[in-house]
XYZ file of C-alpha atoms in Angstrom:
721
model
C 76.432 45.420 169.186
C 73.868 43.378 167.282
C 71.421 44.223 170.403
C 72.180 47.917 169.839
C 71.646 47.516 166.033
C 68.128 46.131 166.598
C 67.414 49.001 169.044
C 68.463 51.595 166.579
C 66.326 49.927 163.902
C 63.143 50.289 166.180
C 63.961 53.660 166.885
C 63.995 54.834 163.453
C 60.788 53.264 162.627
C 58.951 54.810 165.564
C 60.457 58.278 165.184
C 59.440 58.416 161.531
C 55.743 57.463 161.821
C 54.226 60.922 162.368
C 55.967 62.062 159.189
C 55.083 59.073 156.990
C 51.536 58.034 158.388
C 49.629 59.514 155.336
C 51.963 57.911 152.773
C 50.254 55.622 150.309
C 52.230 52.651 149.031
C 51.203 49.317 147.914
C 53.977 47.797 150.019
C 56.737 49.541 152.098
C 60.030 48.017 151.076
C 61.820 50.724 152.794
C 60.994 49.015 156.239
C 63.514 46.255 155.422
C 66.469 48.632 154.524
C 69.071 48.970 157.216
C 71.394 51.732 156.316
C 73.585 51.046 159.380
C 74.879 48.142 157.564
C 78.496 48.809 156.381
C 79.024 51.923 158.239
C 81.370 49.923 160.588
C 84.301 47.816 159.642
C 85.572 48.672 156.171
C 82.257 48.868 154.531
C 82.765 52.699 153.943
C 79.070 53.315 153.232
C 77.308 56.599 153.081
C 74.840 57.303 155.824
C 72.357 60.079 155.429
C 69.391 61.370 153.133
C 69.134 60.796 149.383
C 66.974 59.530 146.790
C 67.948 56.925 144.184
C 70.914 58.177 141.862
C 70.766 61.779 143.351
C 73.366 64.135 143.031
C 72.752 65.200 146.506
C 73.796 62.767 149.452
C 73.085 64.814 152.531
C 74.397 63.569 155.729
C 76.697 63.644 158.710
C 80.502 64.089 158.155
C 82.933 63.576 160.589
C 86.789 64.566 160.958
C 88.786 62.217 158.496
C 90.851 59.844 160.748
C 92.070 57.451 157.951
C 90.970 54.918 155.370
C 87.810 53.961 157.174
C 86.454 57.588 156.857
C 86.407 57.488 153.195
C 82.456 58.181 152.970
C 82.885 60.901 155.757
C 81.400 58.582 158.389
C 82.182 55.712 160.612
C 80.240 54.001 163.191
C 83.187 54.159 165.687
C 83.270 57.940 165.885
C 81.172 60.351 167.741
C 82.235 63.854 166.449
C 80.627 65.784 163.669
C 82.261 68.693 161.552
C 79.149 69.352 159.496
C 76.205 67.912 157.393
C 77.861 67.870 153.794
C 75.722 67.610 150.975
C 77.856 65.192 148.789
C 79.542 61.963 149.921
C 81.004 58.848 148.302
C 79.800 55.302 149.215
C 82.103 52.434 149.639
C 85.049 53.819 147.851
C 88.820 53.546 149.187
C 89.633 57.126 148.603
C 87.798 60.018 150.326
C 86.451 63.119 148.470
C 83.613 65.471 148.431
C 82.095 66.508 151.571
C 80.988 69.670 150.003
C 78.863 72.738 151.456
C 78.976 71.526 155.280
C 76.195 73.072 157.383
C 76.716 72.768 161.340
C 74.601 74.112 164.299
C 76.785 75.510 166.651
C 76.662 77.062 170.249
C 79.181 79.724 169.626
C 80.843 81.368 166.666
C 84.288 79.471 167.466
C 82.835 76.158 167.658
C 84.197 73.879 164.757
C 82.793 70.441 165.853
C 79.854 68.935 167.876
C 79.863 65.536 169.834
C 76.893 63.089 169.387
C 75.668 59.726 170.438
C 74.665 57.250 167.989
C 71.469 56.514 169.984
C 70.198 59.852 169.083
C 70.539 59.015 165.280
C 67.707 57.921 163.195
C 67.894 56.894 159.701
C 65.731 55.300 156.881
C 65.702 55.678 153.224
C 65.271 59.538 152.372
C 65.598 60.748 155.999
C 68.191 61.314 158.705
C 67.887 63.019 162.066
C 69.871 63.508 165.104
C 69.295 65.117 168.391
C 72.157 67.153 169.327
C 72.754 68.410 173.147
C 75.261 70.927 172.871
C 73.775 72.992 171.187
C 70.426 71.827 172.003
C 68.814 71.287 168.519
C 67.100 68.402 166.488
C 68.417 68.138 162.954
C 66.522 66.620 160.353
C 67.582 65.940 156.717
C 66.135 64.812 153.492
C 66.622 65.215 149.832
C 65.292 65.616 146.120
C 67.835 64.535 143.285
C 69.422 67.996 143.335
C 68.323 69.702 146.495
C 69.212 68.807 150.200
C 66.342 69.875 152.821
C 67.007 70.671 156.337
C 65.039 71.402 159.258
C 66.366 72.444 162.785
C 64.292 72.415 165.779
C 65.777 74.515 168.537
C 65.460 73.547 172.200
C 62.395 74.803 174.081
C 64.601 77.169 176.151
C 66.202 78.522 173.028
C 65.696 82.053 171.671
C 67.503 81.345 168.500
C 70.380 79.628 167.177
C 73.626 79.552 165.290
C 74.699 77.664 162.370
C 78.068 77.594 160.402
C 78.283 77.307 156.674
C 81.738 75.747 155.728
C 83.155 75.487 152.125
C 86.667 74.757 153.402
C 85.684 71.230 154.585
C 86.185 68.366 152.553
C 86.799 64.570 153.106
C 90.177 62.807 152.569
C 92.054 63.950 149.578
C 89.521 66.889 149.046
C 91.239 70.247 149.408
C 89.560 73.583 148.558
C 91.257 75.595 145.839
C 89.028 78.614 145.848
C 85.438 79.663 146.908
C 83.022 82.568 147.415
C 79.938 82.823 149.467
C 77.349 85.716 149.341
C 74.217 86.454 151.461
C 71.965 87.999 148.676
C 69.114 88.776 150.886
C 68.289 87.650 154.426
C 66.824 84.454 152.996
C 69.056 83.649 150.060
C 72.700 82.384 150.522
C 74.554 81.381 147.317
C 78.129 80.447 146.699
C 80.789 78.384 144.889
C 83.384 75.738 145.802
C 86.309 74.811 143.606
C 88.286 71.920 145.151
C 91.173 69.727 144.141
C 91.745 66.174 145.126
C 90.867 62.613 143.732
C 88.633 64.597 141.326
C 91.421 67.203 140.326
C 89.138 70.115 139.486
C 85.619 70.131 141.101
C 82.965 72.714 140.950
C 80.060 72.926 143.095
C 77.601 75.897 143.169
C 75.033 76.356 145.654
C 71.640 78.385 146.370
C 70.557 77.921 149.956
C 67.181 79.479 150.751
C 66.021 79.904 154.258
C 62.379 79.687 155.814
C 63.161 82.733 158.184
C 65.611 85.780 157.816
C 69.147 85.022 159.161
C 72.078 87.263 159.838
C 75.864 87.007 159.363
C 77.453 86.529 162.788
C 80.976 85.958 161.767
C 82.831 85.331 158.501
C 86.097 83.780 158.067
C 87.051 84.884 154.446
C 85.112 83.383 151.930
C 85.159 79.814 153.298
C 83.314 79.782 156.719
C 80.496 81.903 157.867
C 78.314 81.742 161.013
C 74.806 82.955 160.835
C 72.244 83.518 163.450
C 68.349 83.136 163.427
C 66.080 84.586 166.138
C 63.087 82.557 167.739
C 62.986 78.930 168.597
C 60.490 77.921 165.870
C 62.154 75.288 163.305
C 64.436 76.831 160.785
C 64.205 75.212 157.196
C 66.821 75.474 154.595
C 66.769 74.031 151.179
C 70.095 73.725 149.412
C 70.259 73.325 145.661
C 73.441 72.172 143.960
C 74.813 72.515 140.431
C 78.254 71.966 138.936
C 77.670 74.613 136.313
C 76.551 77.733 138.103
C 74.550 79.465 140.591
C 71.670 80.308 138.246
C 71.378 76.667 137.408
C 71.342 75.790 141.228
C 68.619 78.355 141.513
C 66.771 76.803 138.851
C 67.111 73.334 140.248
C 65.758 74.609 143.426
C 62.637 76.093 141.868
C 61.913 73.082 139.820
C 62.588 70.381 142.411
C 61.576 71.974 145.489
C 59.491 75.076 145.333
C 57.662 74.653 148.567
C 58.413 74.421 152.312
C 56.526 70.927 153.241
C 59.562 68.951 154.786
C 57.252 66.038 155.919
C 55.884 65.923 152.163
C 59.491 65.775 150.964
C 60.343 63.077 153.409
C 57.255 61.100 152.054
C 58.338 61.830 148.419
C 61.880 60.436 149.196
C 60.408 57.343 150.611
C 58.072 56.826 147.914
C 60.949 57.134 145.198
C 62.868 54.579 147.406
C 59.864 52.217 147.261
C 59.456 52.418 143.566
C 63.057 51.443 143.003
C 63.128 48.861 145.854
C 59.775 47.467 144.766
C 61.524 46.366 141.137
C 62.362 43.056 143.063
C 59.832 41.361 145.380
C 61.318 38.527 147.300
C 59.364 35.779 149.550
C 61.223 34.323 152.394
C 60.615 33.581 156.080
C 64.098 34.741 157.099
C 63.738 38.312 158.386
C 67.348 39.019 158.646
C 68.022 37.870 155.016
C 65.320 40.158 153.833
C 66.913 43.100 155.547
C 70.413 42.268 153.980
C 68.848 41.938 150.650
C 66.811 45.042 150.486
C 69.783 46.892 152.069
C 72.026 45.701 149.613
C 69.564 46.684 146.754
C 69.431 50.123 148.342
C 73.240 50.288 148.325
C 73.271 49.538 144.705
C 71.243 52.938 143.921
C 73.569 55.487 145.444
C 75.455 55.740 142.342
C 76.014 56.734 139.540
C 74.706 60.005 140.365
C 72.794 62.762 138.431
C 75.367 65.248 137.245
C 73.306 67.288 134.865
C 70.845 70.097 135.979
C 67.034 70.263 135.235
C 67.806 72.271 132.248
C 70.354 69.521 130.860
C 73.177 71.826 131.398
C 76.383 69.774 132.601
C 80.171 70.289 133.295
C 82.007 68.024 130.731
C 85.135 66.020 131.086
C 87.123 69.042 129.459
C 85.589 71.392 132.011
C 83.511 72.967 129.433
C 79.630 73.624 130.216
C 77.268 71.755 127.876
C 73.517 71.294 127.509
C 72.363 67.825 126.528
C 69.154 66.138 125.661
C 69.917 63.395 128.112
C 70.453 62.831 131.712
C 74.144 63.128 132.374
C 75.679 60.872 135.300
C 78.749 60.787 137.243
C 80.322 58.639 140.017
C 81.609 55.596 137.848
C 83.678 53.331 139.846
C 83.934 50.969 136.838
C 86.835 48.813 138.042
C 84.667 47.516 140.686
C 80.931 48.037 139.111
C 81.407 46.581 135.547
C 81.299 43.057 137.110
C 77.924 43.132 138.813
C 76.359 46.448 139.439
C 76.014 47.296 135.691
C 74.723 44.010 134.660
C 71.965 44.330 137.519
C 71.259 47.686 136.281
C 70.452 46.390 132.520
C 67.874 44.013 134.293
C 66.073 46.362 136.589
C 66.961 49.891 135.423
C 66.301 49.525 131.686
C 64.935 52.934 131.420
C 68.530 54.569 132.473
C 70.588 52.663 129.895
C 70.442 54.953 127.094
C 71.224 57.853 129.232
C 74.166 56.059 130.718
C 75.178 55.121 127.282
C 75.150 58.890 126.138
C 77.016 59.803 129.076
C 79.851 57.350 128.399
C 79.996 58.454 124.660
C 79.880 62.088 125.802
C 82.814 61.416 128.155
C 84.699 59.857 125.069
C 84.092 62.910 122.881
C 85.216 65.258 125.888
C 88.491 63.547 126.970
C 89.337 61.130 124.162
C 88.549 57.851 125.861
C 85.836 55.996 127.758
C 85.637 56.666 131.537
C 87.950 54.671 133.750
C 86.927 55.967 137.281
C 84.922 59.296 136.705
C 84.059 61.551 139.480
C 82.331 64.988 139.126
C 83.318 65.317 135.560
C 86.843 64.319 136.097
C 88.881 61.534 134.949
C 90.896 59.990 137.923
C 92.323 57.155 135.945
C 92.188 55.153 139.369
C 92.603 51.246 138.933
C 93.790 49.356 136.176
C 92.376 48.004 132.776
C 89.719 49.520 130.592
C 86.703 48.903 132.857
C 84.488 51.486 130.877
C 84.710 49.226 127.735
C 82.681 46.178 129.367
C 79.800 48.429 130.447
C 79.201 50.155 127.167
C 79.866 46.981 125.125
C 77.141 45.375 127.126
C 74.765 48.123 126.704
C 75.455 47.839 122.936
C 74.966 44.138 122.737
C 71.763 44.376 124.888
C 70.354 46.953 122.401
C 70.478 50.258 124.657
C 72.623 52.288 122.398
C 71.319 54.709 119.734
C 74.470 55.252 117.634
C 76.320 51.703 117.818
C 78.846 52.855 115.293
C 80.058 55.925 117.547
C 79.883 53.490 120.445
C 82.288 51.254 118.770
C 84.778 53.988 117.664
C 84.825 54.879 121.488
C 85.510 51.305 122.480
C 88.165 50.988 119.670
C 89.918 54.100 120.316
C 89.901 53.774 124.163
C 91.537 50.266 123.530
C 94.141 51.506 121.035
C 95.710 54.472 123.180
C 99.415 54.324 124.229
C 98.642 55.241 127.879
C 98.812 52.784 131.013
C 100.872 50.371 129.599
C 98.714 49.694 126.224
C 101.755 50.833 124.213
C 103.883 47.665 125.493
C 100.635 45.595 125.015
C 100.597 46.653 121.314
C 104.356 45.883 120.858
C 104.789 42.598 122.996
C 101.072 41.124 123.125
C 101.781 41.213 126.986
C 102.851 43.854 129.509
C 106.666 43.123 130.408
C 107.028 43.838 133.997
C 110.526 45.078 133.627
C 109.535 47.875 131.142
C 106.328 49.226 132.939
C 107.510 51.182 135.861
C 103.905 51.323 137.528
C 103.969 47.520 138.410
C 100.573 45.369 138.455
C 101.213 44.266 134.934
C 99.595 40.882 135.380
C 96.409 42.376 136.625
C 96.574 45.241 133.894
C 97.072 42.677 131.354
C 94.286 40.388 132.355
C 91.853 43.304 132.684
C 92.978 44.526 129.063
C 92.346 41.087 127.648
C 88.631 40.846 128.965
C 87.930 44.381 127.737
C 89.428 43.450 124.294
C 87.023 40.566 124.116
C 84.059 43.025 124.564
C 85.406 44.969 121.766
C 85.508 41.953 119.624
C 81.900 40.923 120.189
C 80.651 44.522 119.441
C 82.805 44.346 116.170
C 81.012 41.009 115.408
C 77.711 42.284 116.043
C 78.379 45.248 113.645
C 80.106 42.980 110.953
C 83.545 44.510 111.308
C 85.506 41.196 110.736
C 89.122 42.846 110.630
C 88.381 44.595 114.054
C 86.614 41.477 115.434
C 89.750 39.215 114.623
C 92.256 41.851 116.056
C 90.523 42.185 119.309
C 89.733 38.623 119.477
C 93.470 37.896 119.196
C 94.257 40.188 121.680
C 91.832 38.864 124.159
C 94.023 35.897 124.236
C 97.075 37.633 125.656
C 96.149 36.253 129.019
C 97.870 33.124 127.919
C 101.164 34.780 128.002
C 101.125 35.158 131.903
C 100.131 31.621 132.661
C 103.220 29.416 134.040
C 102.340 25.825 133.346
C 105.005 24.660 135.642
C 103.369 26.415 138.800
C 99.707 26.814 137.293
C 99.666 30.469 138.058
C 99.417 33.874 136.294
C 102.832 35.488 136.824
C 104.785 38.635 135.765
C 106.776 38.145 132.575
C 109.692 40.018 131.535
C 110.527 41.325 128.072
C 113.212 38.317 127.886
C 110.181 35.986 127.879
C 111.068 34.767 131.428
C 108.852 34.951 134.528
C 109.860 37.037 137.587
C 111.642 35.523 140.070
C 111.620 34.773 143.046
C 107.804 33.980 143.221
C 105.466 33.406 145.951
C 101.907 32.730 145.009
C 100.670 34.163 148.453
C 102.725 37.429 148.289
C 100.941 40.787 147.836
C 102.777 43.927 148.188
C 100.239 46.759 147.638
C 100.973 48.698 144.426
C 104.399 47.178 144.161
C 104.008 43.651 142.476
C 102.444 41.957 139.600
C 98.928 42.156 141.009
C 96.211 44.720 141.942
C 95.016 44.360 145.443
C 95.603 40.538 145.310
C 98.064 37.868 144.575
C 98.574 34.894 142.056
C 96.135 32.787 143.870
C 93.409 35.364 143.302
C 94.334 36.665 139.656
C 95.006 33.407 138.124
C 91.075 32.920 137.657
C 90.668 36.464 136.031
C 89.603 35.158 132.671
C 85.801 35.623 132.749
C 85.722 35.952 129.100
C 87.224 32.848 128.060
C 86.866 30.438 131.105
C 87.215 27.342 128.769
C 90.510 28.764 127.153
C 91.762 28.848 131.033
C 90.928 25.296 131.529
C 92.895 24.247 128.542
C 96.098 26.004 129.823
C 95.962 23.547 132.633
C 96.180 20.569 130.305
C 92.763 19.120 131.218
C 89.607 19.803 133.001
C 90.447 17.600 135.885
C 93.889 19.429 136.527
C 91.930 22.641 136.429
C 89.501 21.489 138.928
C 92.103 20.105 141.111
C 93.861 23.624 141.314
C 90.512 25.366 141.476
C 89.407 23.156 144.430
C 92.434 24.250 146.398
C 91.800 27.742 146.120
C 89.106 27.671 148.762
C 90.926 25.972 151.488
C 94.717 26.859 150.860
C 95.975 29.457 153.303
C 99.526 31.346 153.300
C 100.947 34.623 154.627
C 100.273 37.441 152.161
C 102.704 39.637 153.950
C 102.456 42.793 156.121
C 102.554 44.871 153.039
C 99.314 43.324 151.575
C 96.421 45.544 150.627
C 93.533 45.721 153.336
C 91.231 45.181 150.375
C 92.186 41.651 150.357
C 89.502 40.499 152.868
C 86.510 38.243 152.992
C 88.643 35.035 152.581
C 87.710 31.571 151.849
C 90.960 30.000 151.624
C 92.481 32.386 149.098
C 89.157 33.255 147.551
C 88.758 36.943 148.731
C 85.356 37.873 148.483
C 86.075 41.277 149.991
C 87.517 42.511 146.650
C 86.161 42.663 143.081
C 88.626 40.383 141.168
C 87.203 37.392 142.795
C 83.322 37.959 142.248
C 82.928 35.909 139.288
C 85.101 32.984 140.366
C 82.843 30.639 142.252
C 80.593 30.573 139.075
C 83.244 29.093 137.026
C 82.301 25.753 138.509
C 79.391 25.722 136.282
C 81.737 25.786 133.072
C 83.316 22.729 134.216
C 80.182 20.813 134.972
C 80.164 21.029 138.690
C 77.636 23.571 139.586
C 76.934 21.940 143.022
C 80.476 23.030 144.310
C 79.392 26.579 143.472
C 75.970 26.096 145.177
C 77.813 25.270 148.349
C 80.305 28.153 148.294
C 77.660 30.604 147.111
C 75.560 29.703 150.309
C 78.690 30.273 152.517
C 79.593 33.468 150.909
C 76.036 35.010 151.271
C 75.671 33.886 154.885
C 79.218 34.620 156.109
C 80.152 37.888 154.152
C 76.822 39.605 154.384
C 75.154 40.385 157.755
C 72.562 42.653 159.239
C 75.286 44.380 161.304
C 77.382 47.560 161.338
C 80.321 45.608 160.207
C 78.008 43.750 157.766
C 80.176 43.759 154.718
C 83.573 41.797 153.988
C 85.122 44.503 152.050
C 84.449 48.127 150.711
C 80.892 48.526 149.332
C 82.692 50.147 146.228
C 79.896 52.366 144.963
C 77.505 49.154 144.706
C 79.377 46.458 143.589
C 79.736 44.204 146.823
C 75.963 44.643 147.329
C 75.256 43.958 143.621
C 76.923 40.626 143.886
C 74.697 39.654 146.733
C 71.461 40.946 144.969
C 72.097 38.841 141.842
C 73.458 35.722 143.718
C 70.619 35.695 146.076
C 68.220 35.632 142.987
C 70.590 32.627 141.752
C 71.862 34.475 138.935
C 75.321 36.225 138.039
C 76.761 37.393 134.740
C 80.362 35.996 134.582
C 81.197 37.160 130.877
C 81.633 40.877 131.187
C 79.289 41.772 128.326
C 76.466 40.040 126.561
C 74.322 38.739 129.073
C 74.695 35.212 129.836
C 73.619 34.732 133.340
C 75.037 31.608 135.355
C 72.398 29.837 137.658
C 73.572 29.479 141.163
C 71.729 28.680 144.464
C 68.902 31.247 145.137
C 68.187 32.168 148.679
C 64.483 32.735 148.251
C 61.402 30.633 147.762
C 60.331 33.083 145.086
C 61.679 36.494 143.541
C 59.919 38.485 141.105
C 61.803 41.148 139.141
C 60.371 43.970 137.132
C 62.474 44.040 133.947
C 60.744 46.799 132.167
C 58.225 47.176 129.458
C 55.592 45.984 132.033
C 57.287 42.501 132.209
C 58.256 40.527 135.144
C 60.812 37.659 135.478
C 60.135 35.331 138.341
C 62.634 33.117 139.828
C 60.772 30.213 142.085
C 62.864 27.824 144.025
C 60.641 24.824 145.219
C 61.658 23.272 148.404
C 64.377 25.868 148.930
C 65.759 25.934 152.451
C 69.314 26.051 154.376
C 69.727 22.457 153.570
C 68.219 22.312 150.077
C 70.784 24.226 148.098
C 71.263 22.307 145.136
C 69.233 22.793 141.888
C 67.819 19.252 141.107
C 65.845 20.432 137.855
C 64.491 23.372 135.924
C 61.729 24.566 134.077
C 61.481 27.668 132.005
C 57.950 29.070 131.200
C 56.772 25.597 131.972
C 59.090 23.738 129.712
C 61.674 21.528 131.022
C 65.281 23.410 130.998
C 68.516 21.814 131.412
C 71.276 24.575 131.085
C 72.970 26.036 134.053
C 72.722 29.508 132.725
C 70.058 31.626 130.980
C 70.348 34.238 128.314
C 69.472 38.066 128.953
C 66.921 38.062 126.283
C 65.072 35.304 128.049
C 65.022 37.199 131.336
C 63.875 40.638 130.026
C 61.060 38.872 127.903
C 59.413 37.814 131.159
C 58.371 34.764 132.437
C 59.234 32.137 135.186
C 62.174 30.167 135.945
C 61.364 27.209 138.223
C 64.282 25.447 140.058
C 63.409 22.371 142.140
C 65.890 22.397 145.096
C 67.267 19.585 147.103
C 69.793 18.551 149.586
C 72.206 16.714 147.499
C 74.170 17.432 144.279
C 72.512 16.471 141.166
C 73.243 15.919 137.407
C 71.644 19.364 136.643
C 73.647 21.531 134.104
C 76.738 18.875 134.126
C 76.432 17.698 130.680
C 78.805 19.505 128.094
C 76.019 21.013 126.122
C 74.188 22.339 129.173
C 77.153 24.319 130.455
C 77.844 27.999 129.748
């Protein structure tokens, strides 16, 4: 398989050279991206053509065959049902797949077989040579427009293609639709679907480079069109969640011409501008591909959700017009941990719009987003994951109206839904009173979110609110059983649930979410030192913590498939574990973190189809790698304290906005020299095993001297986070 992967990568580069030969770039970072990574195994990544944070993700869609087809594509498959304009990347639930185009040989054909050897993909471009029918399909995109080019075989005197509004991915089911050929060169329509997003609207305007005719129509959902002649047919498909007129306006603004190659170059340039925000120096070509592919994966979402006019469909389904860019696709339970902290470093220009999006969602639905998709609140996953993201933006100075932001944070934390009524009554979530299970996971997530609300209250001088939420952030202590040393389900009678198996994990039917007691005991990123005290001493904490990485046990047949990427019971394939290794810095043993970080980066991320240890989860899995390979990671959910780990690169320069660059230099870095021996920040000795956000975004250089043996760096109490 690795041989095939290398072959595919080489073919991709050769195939695109004619299209991109005139593109002027200072440095082509896209050459290091391998979009195939994560298309196999359980990666669930999107494969196709898009631009950074674009609404359109245009790519191949396969029949839904189960969990591994959540993005609409899995490398094990060889059947296509269309080229849809919207997909998800790395989620555990399938949706979207809207407005699918498919070249067909006859009007009754519903799917096409293909070979992966005929597929070519690079950032912003996808192509596939089909044999039956004989046609070359090429795809590219702008933010709101998908651009198709169909080149028919030399023996062809025309072609057929189907437009399918019925087709969706996974849970997505069409509710109603309409499609109209307004003229021989303009097709418009609307698709309303229900699924994970309970009410999803997509309007489209498709313009053709040549006249097309309706060959066959099946209600309003599927039409087959014909075109005469074998010269290439180009199709531009603009999307909007608001109206057909807005889709037409998006088309006119973003793609008025017909130069397909120029659009490919523009898409690649857009990717280069974003990928170029981090410039790494390494002699390891494989690691370089893994890094830039990870960075690429972090920029599929959040995706633009407003039109060029500023119009967007709100969380209450009302159409509004704003003076900001509205976004969607917020997988917050996953991404608050690393993806959004990374964005505050390399995409500061987007933070104000993201904050405005969050606040407008709050206005429209009465709470901050939990898992927002296409203007819909799915309420997927536990806790209040929108709170850490907005609080982090407030604390880092990106929010215009901090008072309104605080009210959104406070109100969202004081609702009586999803178990919070029990939290206010008992100070914890009794497992016997909450019928939805997962009370330990919920309670720990609520506690860390409450800590974020407290920090914002403190910044704004709200003493009473600060004290209230600070006290609530300590609720994690209720779940800790000193006898066993684990976080456990606690009943309304104050007794822990029995029987107890720390390895056991029954998906959606026990005290944890996609995990077990071994994994959830450490989910206190906002108060690591408070967690240490629960063990009675730092020594007892370390003894138990050490064992996490080598103890093994049977999680049971009903355990979630998300519990993957195991080192002992540390589960890197799922997000609640992502901060855990860095907790060693808090107890003065950063060398243990360094060893495990290098192991995780080398074993859980590979240049392969099955190159991820778990779902990509809309950028979180990759964001962990990007930050960790730089030698930095934000453990505490909000505020910007980045822990120093073990950088992979000799040097990495990060553009942090306002014309400033922050550089991490790792002198003597190698596979053996993984331990920080000493550090200098902007030329001055630096002894702390963490660095603050303000020091990073001010620009400068962090110099780390690396060595083969553990050192005393960062071990003194005053130097720990």
